[in-house]
Every structure is written in structure tokens, then in C-alpha cells.
Tab-separated table of C-alpha atoms and ligand atoms in Angstrom:
chain	number	residue	atom	x	y	z
A	1	UNK	CA	16.800	29.004	-29.411
A	2	UNK	CA	16.724	29.562	-25.627
A	3	UNK	CA	14.598	28.535	-22.630
A	4	UNK	CA	11.989	31.198	-23.402
A	5	UNK	CA	11.670	29.967	-26.951
A	6	UNK	CA	7.983	29.278	-26.821
A	7	UNK	CA	6.166	31.486	-29.282
A	8	UNK	CA	5.203	30.382	-32.738
A	9	UNK	CA	5.792	33.062	-35.386
A	10	UNK	CA	4.049	33.103	-38.731
A	11	UNK	CA	5.178	35.283	-41.684
A	12	UNK	CA	2.708	36.284	-44.426
A	13	UNK	CA	4.301	38.564	-47.146
A	14	UNK	CA	1.157	38.835	-49.189
A	15	UNK	CA	-2.015	38.495	-47.027
A	16	UNK	CA	-5.453	38.907	-48.554
A	17	UNK	CA	-8.901	39.875	-47.596
A	18	UNK	CA	-11.093	37.077	-48.738
A	19	UNK	CA	-14.424	38.363	-49.914
A	20	UNK	CA	-16.918	35.536	-50.593
A	21	UNK	CA	-20.090	36.454	-52.482
A	22	UNK	CA	-23.020	34.021	-53.172
A	23	UNK	CA	-24.402	34.709	-56.637
A	24	UNK	CA	-27.094	32.241	-57.909
A	25	UNK	CA	-26.711	31.610	-61.668
A	26	UNK	CA	-23.611	33.838	-61.951
A	27	UNK	CA	-23.314	35.040	-65.575
A	28	UNK	CA	-20.392	37.208	-66.968
A	29	UNK	CA	-21.548	40.158	-69.023
A	30	UNK	CA	-24.908	40.364	-67.025
A	31	UNK	CA	-26.022	42.136	-63.907
A	32	UNK	CA	-25.385	39.612	-61.066
A	33	UNK	CA	-27.022	39.999	-57.600
A	34	UNK	CA	-25.273	38.980	-54.426
A	35	UNK	CA	-27.485	37.230	-51.913
A	36	UNK	CA	-24.869	36.864	-49.174
A	37	UNK	CA	-21.303	37.998	-48.683
A	38	UNK	CA	-18.596	37.619	-46.123
A	39	UNK	CA	-15.108	39.342	-45.673
A	40	UNK	CA	-12.363	37.469	-43.853
A	41	UNK	CA	-8.795	38.384	-43.094
A	42	UNK	CA	-6.816	35.727	-44.905
A	43	UNK	CA	-3.445	34.606	-46.316
A	44	UNK	CA	-1.735	31.401	-45.432
A	45	UNK	CA	0.363	32.593	-42.490
A	46	UNK	CA	-2.718	34.343	-41.089
A	47	UNK	CA	-4.744	31.217	-41.318
A	48	UNK	CA	-1.968	29.293	-39.637
A	49	UNK	CA	-1.759	31.800	-36.778
A	50	UNK	CA	-5.543	31.549	-36.264
A	51	UNK	CA	-5.223	27.708	-36.119
A	52	UNK	CA	-2.331	27.814	-33.664
A	53	UNK	CA	-4.441	29.900	-31.276
A	54	UNK	CA	-7.036	27.062	-31.310
A	55	UNK	CA	-4.220	24.935	-29.849
A	56	UNK	CA	-3.893	27.684	-27.214
A	57	UNK	CA	-0.304	28.436	-28.139
A	58	UNK	CA	1.268	31.858	-28.013
A	59	UNK	CA	1.494	33.234	-31.589
A	60	UNK	CA	2.959	36.321	-33.203
A	61	UNK	CA	2.086	37.110	-36.774
A	62	UNK	CA	4.305	39.230	-39.074
A	63	UNK	CA	4.817	40.069	-42.701
A	64	UNK	CA	3.405	43.025	-44.612
A	65	UNK	CA	-0.043	44.630	-44.221
A	66	UNK	CA	-1.370	47.618	-46.229
A	67	UNK	CA	-1.834	50.799	-44.222
A	68	UNK	CA	-5.111	51.661	-45.934
A	69	UNK	CA	-7.259	48.700	-44.829
A	70	UNK	CA	-5.765	46.933	-41.804
A	71	UNK	CA	-8.949	46.869	-39.778
A	72	UNK	CA	-10.235	43.404	-40.547
A	73	UNK	CA	-6.825	41.935	-39.704
A	74	UNK	CA	-6.530	43.959	-36.453
A	75	UNK	CA	-9.985	42.781	-35.412
A	76	UNK	CA	-8.972	39.171	-35.955
A	77	UNK	CA	-5.712	39.601	-34.046
A	78	UNK	CA	-7.301	41.238	-31.005
A	79	UNK	CA	-10.313	38.782	-30.934
A	80	UNK	CA	-8.113	35.752	-31.234
A	81	UNK	CA	-5.152	36.755	-29.248
A	82	UNK	CA	-2.572	36.904	-32.039
A	83	UNK	CA	0.426	39.325	-31.386
A	84	UNK	CA	0.483	41.817	-34.373
A	85	UNK	CA	4.038	42.406	-35.550
A	86	UNK	CA	3.124	43.205	-39.258
A	87	UNK	CA	5.192	45.813	-40.989
A	88	UNK	CA	2.762	48.415	-42.399
A	89	UNK	CA	3.298	49.314	-46.059
A	90	UNK	CA	1.590	52.085	-48.164
A	91	UNK	CA	-1.517	51.086	-50.105
A	92	UNK	CA	-4.106	48.314	-49.575
A	93	UNK	CA	-3.776	44.694	-48.652
A	94	UNK	CA	-5.168	42.889	-51.757
A	95	UNK	CA	-8.667	41.524	-51.939
A	96	UNK	CA	-9.571	38.186	-53.409
A	97	UNK	CA	-13.175	37.997	-54.546
A	98	UNK	CA	-14.709	34.523	-54.596
A	99	UNK	CA	-17.951	34.246	-56.376
A	100	UNK	CA	-19.813	31.068	-55.158
A	101	UNK	CA	-22.647	29.903	-57.416
A	102	UNK	CA	-24.836	27.468	-55.562
A	103	UNK	CA	-26.590	26.412	-58.750
A	104	UNK	CA	-23.543	25.517	-60.900
A	105	UNK	CA	-21.465	24.710	-57.789
A	106	UNK	CA	-18.666	26.630	-59.491
A	107	UNK	CA	-16.345	29.186	-57.877
A	108	UNK	CA	-14.984	32.224	-59.783
A	109	UNK	CA	-11.944	34.033	-58.354
A	110	UNK	CA	-11.101	37.602	-59.068
A	111	UNK	CA	-7.729	38.569	-57.545
A	112	UNK	CA	-6.424	42.154	-57.158
A	113	UNK	CA	-2.658	42.716	-57.340
A	114	UNK	CA	-2.083	44.401	-53.870
A	115	UNK	CA	0.931	46.395	-52.500
A	116	UNK	CA	4.580	46.650	-53.440
A	117	UNK	CA	6.908	46.681	-50.362
A	118	UNK	CA	10.241	48.500	-50.919
A	119	UNK	CA	13.721	47.362	-50.002
A	120	UNK	CA	13.415	49.397	-46.757
A	121	UNK	CA	10.223	47.561	-45.827
A	122	UNK	CA	11.983	44.240	-46.416
A	123	UNK	CA	14.847	45.318	-44.225
A	124	UNK	CA	12.432	46.302	-41.517
A	125	UNK	CA	10.854	42.777	-41.738
A	126	UNK	CA	14.260	41.161	-41.335
A	127	UNK	CA	14.841	43.235	-38.223
A	128	UNK	CA	11.439	42.314	-36.761
A	129	UNK	CA	12.060	38.650	-37.548
A	130	UNK	CA	15.456	38.620	-36.053
A	131	UNK	CA	13.946	40.121	-32.811
A	132	UNK	CA	11.082	37.700	-32.791
A	133	UNK	CA	13.274	34.630	-33.531
A	134	UNK	CA	15.075	35.273	-30.223
A	135	UNK	CA	12.049	33.931	-28.296
A	136	UNK	CA	10.456	31.807	-31.043
A	137	UNK	CA	10.026	28.077	-30.936
A	138	UNK	CA	9.380	27.897	-34.631
A	139	UNK	CA	9.014	30.404	-37.551
A	140	UNK	CA	6.512	29.458	-40.255
A	141	UNK	CA	6.815	31.445	-43.625
A	142	UNK	CA	3.722	30.683	-45.774
A	143	UNK	CA	2.134	31.920	-48.901
A	144	UNK	CA	3.213	33.855	-52.018
A	145	UNK	CA	5.586	36.787	-52.406
A	146	UNK	CA	4.041	40.021	-53.557
A	147	UNK	CA	4.412	40.334	-57.417
A	148	UNK	CA	6.951	43.207	-57.278
A	149	UNK	CA	9.356	41.377	-54.969
A	150	UNK	CA	12.192	38.988	-55.761
A	151	UNK	CA	11.328	35.278	-55.499
A	152	UNK	CA	14.518	34.982	-53.343
A	153	UNK	CA	12.812	37.002	-50.537
A	154	UNK	CA	11.719	33.941	-48.639
A	155	UNK	CA	15.116	32.264	-48.979
A	156	UNK	CA	16.611	35.369	-47.401
A	157	UNK	CA	14.148	35.319	-44.569
A	158	UNK	CA	14.957	31.621	-43.981
A	159	UNK	CA	18.644	32.646	-43.564
A	160	UNK	CA	17.721	35.331	-41.046
A	161	UNK	CA	15.821	32.763	-38.926
A	162	UNK	CA	18.452	30.079	-39.382
A	163	UNK	CA	21.190	32.445	-38.108
A	164	UNK	CA	19.296	32.553	-34.814
A	165	UNK	CA	19.235	28.681	-34.607
A	166	UNK	CA	15.476	28.565	-34.795
A	167	UNK	CA	13.540	25.997	-36.813
A	168	UNK	CA	11.892	27.473	-39.926
A	169	UNK	CA	9.032	26.009	-41.973
A	170	UNK	CA	8.254	27.139	-45.547
A	171	UNK	CA	4.950	26.583	-47.462
A	172	UNK	CA	5.176	28.344	-50.838
A	173	UNK	CA	5.286	27.412	-54.523
A	174	UNK	CA	7.054	28.086	-57.826
A	175	UNK	CA	10.291	30.069	-57.983
A	176	UNK	CA	9.945	31.194	-54.303
A	177	UNK	CA	9.866	27.435	-53.215
A	178	UNK	CA	12.793	26.685	-55.565
A	179	UNK	CA	14.926	29.433	-53.874
A	180	UNK	CA	13.743	28.658	-50.335
A	181	UNK	CA	14.692	24.951	-50.633
A	182	UNK	CA	18.260	26.174	-51.464
A	183	UNK	CA	18.310	27.957	-48.123
A	184	UNK	CA	17.724	24.637	-46.254
A	185	UNK	CA	14.461	25.228	-44.183
A	186	UNK	CA	13.627	22.819	-41.384
A	187	UNK	CA	10.326	21.671	-42.954
A	188	UNK	CA	8.590	22.036	-46.245
A	189	UNK	CA	5.049	20.949	-47.239
A	190	UNK	CA	4.681	20.987	-50.935
A	191	UNK	CA	1.676	19.258	-52.520
A	192	UNK	CA	2.371	16.705	-55.212
A	193	UNK	CA	2.114	19.245	-57.980
A	194	UNK	CA	4.447	21.733	-56.359
A	195	UNK	CA	7.054	18.935	-55.732
A	196	UNK	CA	6.710	17.770	-59.275
A	197	UNK	CA	7.110	21.393	-60.631
A	198	UNK	CA	10.164	21.825	-58.432
A	199	UNK	CA	11.816	18.666	-59.919
A	200	UNK	CA	10.603	19.375	-63.466
A	201	UNK	CA	8.957	15.990	-63.798
A	202	UNK	CA	5.764	14.326	-62.681
A	203	UNK	CA	6.051	12.176	-59.502
A	204	UNK	CA	3.385	9.473	-59.170
A	205	UNK	CA	4.365	6.644	-56.885
A	206	UNK	CA	4.943	6.781	-53.128
A	207	UNK	CA	8.340	5.249	-53.654
A	208	UNK	CA	9.458	7.975	-56.073
A	209	UNK	CA	8.095	10.766	-53.798
A	210	UNK	CA	9.914	9.438	-50.758
A	211	UNK	CA	13.066	8.946	-52.747
A	212	UNK	CA	13.011	12.575	-53.962
A	213	UNK	CA	12.168	13.804	-50.462
A	214	UNK	CA	15.233	11.945	-49.121
A	215	UNK	CA	17.475	13.632	-51.639
A	216	UNK	CA	16.259	17.043	-50.350
A	217	UNK	CA	16.841	15.812	-46.811
A	218	UNK	CA	20.454	15.059	-47.737
A	219	UNK	CA	20.735	18.796	-48.642
A	220	UNK	CA	19.684	19.947	-45.147
A	221	UNK	CA	15.886	19.816	-44.802
A	222	UNK	CA	14.756	17.738	-41.740
A	223	UNK	CA	11.157	16.974	-42.542
A	224	UNK	CA	9.327	16.952	-45.883
A	225	UNK	CA	5.578	16.460	-45.945
A	226	UNK	CA	4.022	15.875	-49.357
A	227	UNK	CA	0.317	16.432	-49.343
A	228	UNK	CA	-1.866	14.453	-51.826
A	229	UNK	CA	-5.338	16.071	-51.290
A	230	UNK	CA	-8.047	13.600	-50.329
A	231	UNK	CA	-5.539	10.772	-50.539
A	232	UNK	CA	-3.658	12.077	-47.475
A	233	UNK	CA	0.039	12.856	-47.103
A	234	UNK	CA	3.559	11.373	-46.989
A	235	UNK	CA	5.624	12.353	-43.981
A	236	UNK	CA	9.336	11.824	-44.597
A	237	UNK	CA	12.457	12.152	-42.479
A	238	UNK	CA	15.962	10.709	-42.963
A	239	UNK	CA	15.285	7.494	-41.034
A	240	UNK	CA	11.444	7.116	-41.168
A	241	UNK	CA	8.567	7.691	-43.493
A	242	UNK	CA	4.750	7.332	-43.088
A	243	UNK	CA	1.754	7.518	-45.310
A	244	UNK	CA	-1.287	8.928	-43.560
A	245	UNK	CA	-4.765	8.467	-45.031
A	246	UNK	CA	-7.686	10.568	-43.697
A	247	UNK	CA	-11.148	9.167	-43.186
A	248	UNK	CA	-13.676	9.765	-45.919
A	249	UNK	CA	-15.432	13.099	-45.044
A	250	UNK	CA	-18.046	15.219	-46.587
A	251	UNK	CA	-16.147	18.059	-48.339
A	252	UNK	CA	-17.604	21.521	-48.070
A	253	UNK	CA	-14.522	23.621	-48.979
A	254	UNK	CA	-10.891	22.568	-49.309
A	255	UNK	CA	-9.689	26.164	-48.641
A	256	UNK	CA	-7.126	26.063	-45.949
A	257	UNK	CA	-6.441	22.357	-46.004
A	258	UNK	CA	-2.654	22.902	-46.489
A	259	UNK	CA	-2.531	25.612	-43.891
A	260	UNK	CA	-4.184	23.309	-41.373
A	261	UNK	CA	-1.532	20.645	-42.037
A	262	UNK	CA	1.361	23.058	-41.642
A	263	UNK	CA	-0.074	24.646	-38.468
A	264	UNK	CA	-0.777	21.287	-36.839
A	265	UNK	CA	2.726	20.085	-37.663
A	266	UNK	CA	4.167	23.042	-35.905
A	267	UNK	CA	1.791	22.599	-32.938
A	268	UNK	CA	2.541	18.887	-32.747
A	269	UNK	CA	6.307	19.160	-32.867
A	270	UNK	CA	6.149	22.061	-30.420
A	271	UNK	CA	4.429	19.714	-27.983
A	272	UNK	CA	7.055	17.030	-28.526
A	273	UNK	CA	5.032	14.559	-30.647
A	274	UNK	CA	6.829	12.084	-32.829
A	275	UNK	CA	6.637	12.228	-36.587
A	276	UNK	CA	4.097	9.394	-36.485
A	277	UNK	CA	1.816	11.269	-33.977
A	278	UNK	CA	2.282	14.598	-35.824
A	279	UNK	CA	1.145	12.832	-38.975
A	280	UNK	CA	-1.986	11.577	-37.327
A	281	UNK	CA	-2.734	14.944	-35.718
A	282	UNK	CA	-2.130	17.032	-38.912
A	283	UNK	CA	-4.234	14.627	-41.139
A	284	UNK	CA	-7.210	14.762	-38.678
A	285	UNK	CA	-7.099	18.537	-38.335
A	286	UNK	CA	-6.910	18.970	-42.137
A	287	UNK	CA	-9.747	16.544	-42.746
A	288	UNK	CA	-11.883	18.444	-40.208
A	289	UNK	CA	-11.115	21.827	-41.913
A	290	UNK	CA	-12.423	20.556	-45.287
A	291	UNK	CA	-15.794	19.707	-43.758
A	292	UNK	CA	-16.506	23.417	-43.270
A	293	UNK	CA	-16.779	26.586	-45.366
A	294	UNK	CA	-13.731	28.788	-45.097
A	295	UNK	CA	-10.206	28.038	-43.940
A	296	UNK	CA	-10.966	27.776	-40.210
A	297	UNK	CA	-11.363	24.816	-37.883
A	298	UNK	CA	-14.724	24.740	-35.926
A	299	UNK	CA	-13.018	23.207	-32.896
A	300	UNK	CA	-10.031	21.235	-31.947
A	301	UNK	CA	-12.307	18.644	-30.379
A	302	UNK	CA	-13.905	17.945	-33.829
A	303	UNK	CA	-10.438	17.146	-35.149
A	304	UNK	CA	-9.465	15.054	-32.111
A	305	UNK	CA	-12.698	13.074	-32.620
A	306	UNK	CA	-11.542	11.729	-35.930
A	307	UNK	CA	-7.863	11.132	-35.004
A	308	UNK	CA	-8.538	7.447	-34.482
A	309	UNK	CA	-9.951	7.086	-38.034
A	310	UNK	CA	-6.660	8.256	-39.638
A	311	UNK	CA	-4.740	5.262	-40.999
A	312	UNK	CA	-0.956	5.433	-40.643
A	313	UNK	CA	1.257	3.165	-42.675
A	314	UNK	CA	4.946	2.934	-41.900
A	315	UNK	CA	6.919	2.820	-45.183
A	316	UNK	CA	9.963	0.619	-45.420
A	317	UNK	CA	11.524	2.397	-48.412
B	1	LIG	N1	-11.112	15.833	-49.444
B	1	LIG	C1	-10.370	15.711	-48.370
B	1	LIG	N2	-10.710	14.837	-47.434
B	1	LIG	C2	-9.813	14.654	-46.295
B	1	LIG	N3	-8.678	15.309	-46.151
B	1	LIG	C3	-8.308	16.233	-47.066
B	1	LIG	C4	-9.144	16.485	-48.251
B	1	LIG	N4	-8.535	17.351	-49.022
B	1	LIG	C5	-7.325	17.725	-48.314
B	1	LIG	N5	-7.278	16.948	-47.140
B	1	LIG	C6	-6.186	17.015	-46.181
B	1	LIG	O1	-5.466	18.253	-46.304
B	1	LIG	C7	-4.035	17.990	-46.581
B	1	LIG	C8	-3.616	19.197	-47.445
B	1	LIG	O2	-4.421	19.237	-48.662
B	1	LIG	P1	-3.734	19.489	-50.150
B	1	LIG	O3	-2.841	18.347	-50.429
B	1	LIG	O4	-4.944	19.746	-50.949
B	1	LIG	O5	-2.914	20.770	-49.757
B	1	LIG	P2	-2.599	22.037	-50.723
B	1	LIG	O6	-2.639	21.620	-52.088
B	1	LIG	O7	-1.276	22.526	-50.235
B	1	LIG	O8	-3.756	22.929	-50.239
B	1	LIG	P3	-3.768	24.634	-50.089
B	1	LIG	O9	-4.631	25.030	-51.275
B	1	LIG	O10	-4.465	24.879	-48.824
B	1	LIG	O11	-2.367	25.153	-50.145
B	1	LIG	C9	-4.140	16.692	-47.351
B	1	LIG	O12	-2.753	16.100	-47.158
B	1	LIG	C10	-5.130	15.882	-46.556
B	1	LIG	O13	-4.621	15.374	-45.361
B	2	LIG	MG1	-0.516	24.450	-50.391
């Protein structure tokens, strides 16, 4: 990392266009009529990039993007001032259809498979990332790996970033998380279920979660945040741990809660905040995100307004 290391870089290997359709009384096997619909450029790293722009930080987004339908993404990048360093691959970026039924209050997801980047595309991404890391404050790799790619892909990207001496965060799940942990990222943010799946046993108490997080810290990770949904999150480093509890808020959609937490942590640490203050900021921003439809944050001011209502407990184990 050098003196110009200011930009935050997000990596999304498998972005998605989120198509939300409102269908009253949705019934499979019948003709269903859409009363309202909206398409948004999505994917975890894209959501994080968008959030970081709300902190007015310089952001570059990379990963893979389908050549056939990049327009929605390009529009977002130019409107929000995100530098576009995506590697274009043949085919379409996948679409995720969300059918929202206001009567049953149920959501039905229909997910398309999406593109298959080749070994050459992956090499190109490593080259791009190596170049971006030279002036990056932090690199954040978030989301899933396209189905046709090796789960070790994220672990390899972590190595490329670490070789440049730049902090790298990872937010993914399943085998990709398993492999990425082995590469020793700087920060991970599994939820309780993801951490339990990684360890192969259920984790229930705070004490157990902190103990397991510390074992991973021994293996080279600096910060582990274990998110617990509406209950808040545990923020663990070698010599300190906090439990942060959000205020009770009216939930509209929990989409993007995890992304908000990861993005705010990057913004907070980039601004030199302590673990304690990052926990407060990230918990307030995530709570503000769940009070709205979609993954975005209405305004940073709305999150700052509830920061005082976040309870932070220092844990002594
Ligand atoms: N109902 C809620 N009320 C307040 N805050 C919430 C609520 N749900 C989530 N959050 C906040 O968002 C954080 C992340 O949520 P969660 O643990 O669900 O992440 P996740 O499972 O990784 O989500 P994602 O699906 O976005 O990946 C929580 O630690 C909490 O601070
Ligand atoms: Mg998550």
C-alpha cells in the first residue's frame, strides 16, 4: 500500500440484474399479471460500491459483466460515480426475478444461471486487480462464484491482492468461503449460518462464536464480524470483541443488510475509526437499509440519526 492508496475496490464475480415484479395473489400454473416492476443492477460487490459512494469515497468496481446486457450497470456506474473496471465476458449477466405478492406477503425467486467466464477471463481479472491494488486502500470481494468456476477462485484473488500488501475483505459462503478463509483475508463477515456451515456444527452462544472467531484470527484473519440478523452482530479481533445491537426498526426488506455492513466497515476503517466505532456505524447503516425496499440506503444522514440508538457491549471473553 502506498501514499496514494485511497480507492476502495469491490469485486463481483457474479453480478445480477434484480427484476422485482409485484403480482397480487401470485399463483403458479395460472396467468399472473404484473402491476409494477423495477430492474436494478445488483450483486453484492455492486451494492457495496453504491453504498461507498454515499460515503463520498472513491470507488472502483470490477469482476465480470456480460457483454450482452451491461447497460443498467453502466448507467448506475456513471450516475453514481463508480469507476467501471469490469472484465466483459460473452453472454448475459444473469437476471434474478423476485415476485412480490402484497396479499400473501411472500416473495418467489426465479434465478437464471448466467455466464461462464473462461480461464483467460480470470487471468484478465487477476491482471486488472493487480493494477488496481497498487492504489487501493482496501479490496472487497463479495458474492458468489459463477457456477462454472472453481470455488477456489476467490482464494486465488485474495492471494493476488495480499501479494500487493493491500487489505482484502471477503463476503461469500459455502465452498468459496471455506477456500477463501485458507488464503487469510483481512476481514470476513459470515452470518451465523455461514460460520456454522464452515465449522460443520451449529454455533449458538456468543462465547462459542467469539472462541471460533479467535481460532480463525490465529490463522491470519484480522477482523471477523459474525452477523446475527435483527439481533445485531459480533465484532471480533485478537484483543477485543463487541456485541452490537441495533435499535428495533420497521423492516421493509432485509435485502442488502449484509452488504451494508461490509461496506460500512470498509468506510469506517478507511476513515481510521476504531473497531468499537466501526461496529456502531455498520450496525446503524444496516438497520437503516432494512427500513427500505431494495438494497440501497436512502441517505447517510438517516443512518447517522440512529447511531446513538445502537447498543455496544464490550465482551470480556
Ligand atoms: N431486522 C433487522 N433490524 C435491524 N438490523 C438488522 C435487521 N436485519 C439485519 N440487520 C442488520 O444487518 C446486519 C446483517 O444482516 P444479516 O445477519 O441478515 O446478514 P446476511 O445474512 O449476511 O445478509 P445478506 O442476505 O445481505 O447477505 C445484521 O448484523 C444487523 O446489524
Ligand atoms: Mg451475507
